[in-house]
């Protein structure tokens, strides 16, 4: 048995909605990884299409949490960041990366800020420029198409997306600095949906596609990035990890669509966790 992997997961805690930490922690745990949360904020729900959510900022706690961990001599196999609510948090999380980074560990930045052509509630037009700076520090970034367009300051359009457009986004994002990019929300036609991966070392683009189910399903970007991180830390290649994550999300959406539940409250990924865990049962 190998030494258990440990991840610092820097996201908000939306108590209802199955996104950010409530997605990251169970998915990483199911894959045998110790997931250590750094909550950036505590909300009653996520902010998408839900009025009246509460929001408690946790900015002042972030560096004290990290400093305590460092004083204990803890090390992390990955630093995985998601939803950050302010420019100050972007600066602080950049400092967190500097503090926790080692020559061996992986820095995965999910530049959570937008979807379906629009910035999320509460994000200002200048936020993508700040997020661009954080992406420079990442080994891997996991934007959706809308976030990619905001990061590159190019106009968003609905899909289907051809290879040329996907290639332009992936190459543009690589110029920001990360070594690997996994672009989500990619669909070459109405029947297929998933991600496109670009590895700057091999200069290869690989697609990880499943079937396509119409609709907007909250939290699936966070679930995808969490499953990707879990698979990578279990030694999978980038395209294999992207495919594992794409299939995990597709099956979660399929289940949710069949159940007919309110999609604002997230997808049923929990029923897929034991299958997901079984993919890694030999490596943990
Ligand atoms: O799923 C991304 C996300 C994360 N955290 C919060 C959000 C959203 C998307 O709306 O509101 C608080």
PDB file of N, CA, C and O and ligand atoms in Angstrom, residues 12 14 19-20 43 45-48 83 112 120 218-219 222, ligand 1:
ATOM      1  N   UNK A  12     -15.255  27.465  -1.938  1.00  0.00           N
ATOM      2  CA  UNK A  12     -16.286  27.857  -0.970  1.00  0.00           C
ATOM      3  C   UNK A  12     -17.039  26.619  -0.489  1.00  0.00           C
ATOM      4  O   UNK A  12     -16.982  25.555  -1.117  1.00  0.00           O
ATOM      5  N   UNK A  14     -20.671  25.826  -0.204  1.00  0.00           N
ATOM      6  CA  UNK A  14     -22.092  26.115  -0.455  1.00  0.00           C
ATOM      7  C   UNK A  14     -22.863  24.954   0.151  1.00  0.00           C
ATOM      8  O   UNK A  14     -22.766  23.820  -0.328  1.00  0.00           O
ATOM      9  N   UNK A  19     -21.850  21.665  -5.084  1.00  0.00           N
ATOM     10  CA  UNK A  19     -20.764  22.216  -5.896  1.00  0.00           C
ATOM     11  C   UNK A  19     -19.594  22.485  -4.961  1.00  0.00           C
ATOM     12  O   UNK A  19     -19.651  22.143  -3.781  1.00  0.00           O
ATOM     13  N   UNK A  20     -18.555  23.052  -5.492  1.00  0.00           N
ATOM     14  CA  UNK A  20     -17.349  23.413  -4.738  1.00  0.00           C
ATOM     15  C   UNK A  20     -16.993  22.369  -3.672  1.00  0.00           C
ATOM     16  O   UNK A  20     -16.836  21.199  -4.008  1.00  0.00           O
ATOM     17  N   UNK A  43     -21.729  29.663   2.288  1.00  0.00           N
ATOM     18  CA  UNK A  43     -23.000  30.156   1.732  1.00  0.00           C
ATOM     19  C   UNK A  43     -24.107  29.155   2.052  1.00  0.00           C
ATOM     20  O   UNK A  43     -23.849  27.954   2.172  1.00  0.00           O
ATOM     21  N   UNK A  45     -26.480  28.402  -0.032  1.00  0.00           N
ATOM     22  CA  UNK A  45     -26.584  27.664  -1.307  1.00  0.00           C
ATOM     23  C   UNK A  45     -25.567  28.293  -2.252  1.00  0.00           C
ATOM     24  O   UNK A  45     -24.996  29.339  -1.938  1.00  0.00           O
ATOM     25  N   UNK A  46     -25.390  27.713  -3.443  1.00  0.00           N
ATOM     26  CA  UNK A  46     -24.606  28.432  -4.453  1.00  0.00           C
ATOM     27  C   UNK A  46     -25.433  29.627  -4.953  1.00  0.00           C
ATOM     28  O   UNK A  46     -26.595  29.808  -4.538  1.00  0.00           O
ATOM     29  N   UNK A  47     -24.840  30.405  -5.844  1.00  0.00           N
ATOM     30  CA  UNK A  47     -25.456  31.688  -6.217  1.00  0.00           C
ATOM     31  C   UNK A  47     -26.212  31.639  -7.551  1.00  0.00           C
ATOM     32  O   UNK A  47     -26.753  32.646  -7.994  1.00  0.00           O
ATOM     33  N   UNK A  48     -26.237  30.480  -8.188  1.00  0.00           N
ATOM     34  CA  UNK A  48     -26.828  30.383  -9.528  1.00  0.00           C
ATOM     35  C   UNK A  48     -28.327  30.163  -9.489  1.00  0.00           C
ATOM     36  O   UNK A  48     -28.771  29.103  -9.052  1.00  0.00           O
ATOM     37  N   UNK A  83     -13.729  28.275  -6.615  1.00  0.00           N
ATOM     38  CA  UNK A  83     -14.464  29.543  -6.460  1.00  0.00           C
ATOM     39  C   UNK A  83     -13.769  30.488  -5.462  1.00  0.00           C
ATOM     40  O   UNK A  83     -13.604  30.160  -4.287  1.00  0.00           O
ATOM     41  N   UNK A 112     -13.146  29.266 -11.664  1.00  0.00           N
ATOM     42  CA  UNK A 112     -14.604  29.355 -11.524  1.00  0.00           C
ATOM     43  C   UNK A 112     -15.035  30.823 -11.510  1.00  0.00           C
ATOM     44  O   UNK A 112     -14.609  31.590 -10.646  1.00  0.00           O
ATOM     45  N   UNK A 120     -20.760  34.725 -13.179  1.00  0.00           N
ATOM     46  CA  UNK A 120     -21.666  34.403 -12.075  1.00  0.00           C
ATOM     47  C   UNK A 120     -22.013  35.670 -11.291  1.00  0.00           C
ATOM     48  O   UNK A 120     -21.247  36.652 -11.278  1.00  0.00           O
ATOM     49  N   UNK A 218     -26.200  22.408 -12.474  1.00  0.00           N
ATOM     50  CA  UNK A 218     -25.288  23.115 -11.578  1.00  0.00           C
ATOM     51  C   UNK A 218     -24.293  22.184 -10.902  1.00  0.00           C
ATOM     52  O   UNK A 218     -24.630  21.057 -10.545  1.00  0.00           O
ATOM     53  N   UNK A 219     -23.089  22.681 -10.744  1.00  0.00           N
ATOM     54  CA  UNK A 219     -22.072  21.957  -9.990  1.00  0.00           C
ATOM     55  C   UNK A 219     -21.284  20.949 -10.801  1.00  0.00           C
ATOM     56  O   UNK A 219     -20.311  20.372 -10.294  1.00  0.00           O
ATOM     57  N   UNK A 222     -17.505  21.710 -11.169  1.00  0.00           N
ATOM     58  CA  UNK A 222     -16.727  21.420  -9.952  1.00  0.00           C
ATOM     59  C   UNK A 222     -16.546  19.917  -9.781  1.00  0.00           C
ATOM     60  O   UNK A 222     -15.469  19.448  -9.390  1.00  0.00           O
TER      61      UNK A 222
HETATM   62  O1  LIG B   1     -20.242  25.691  -9.321  1.00  0.00           O
HETATM   63  C1  LIG B   1     -19.548  26.869  -9.304  1.00  0.00           C
HETATM   64  C2  LIG B   1     -19.903  27.692  -8.102  1.00  0.00           C
HETATM   65  C3  LIG B   1     -19.181  27.550  -6.944  1.00  0.00           C
HETATM   66  N1  LIG B   1     -19.457  28.254  -5.840  1.00  0.00           N
HETATM   67  C4  LIG B   1     -20.473  29.125  -5.821  1.00  0.00           C
HETATM   68  C5  LIG B   1     -21.250  29.307  -6.955  1.00  0.00           C
HETATM   69  C6  LIG B   1     -20.959  28.584  -8.132  1.00  0.00           C
HETATM   70  C7  LIG B   1     -21.773  28.771  -9.333  1.00  0.00           C
HETATM   71  O2  LIG B   1     -22.760  29.426  -9.391  1.00  0.00           O
HETATM   72  O3  LIG B   1     -22.285  30.162  -6.916  1.00  0.00           O
HETATM   73  C8  LIG B   1     -20.772  29.881  -4.571  1.00  0.00           C
END
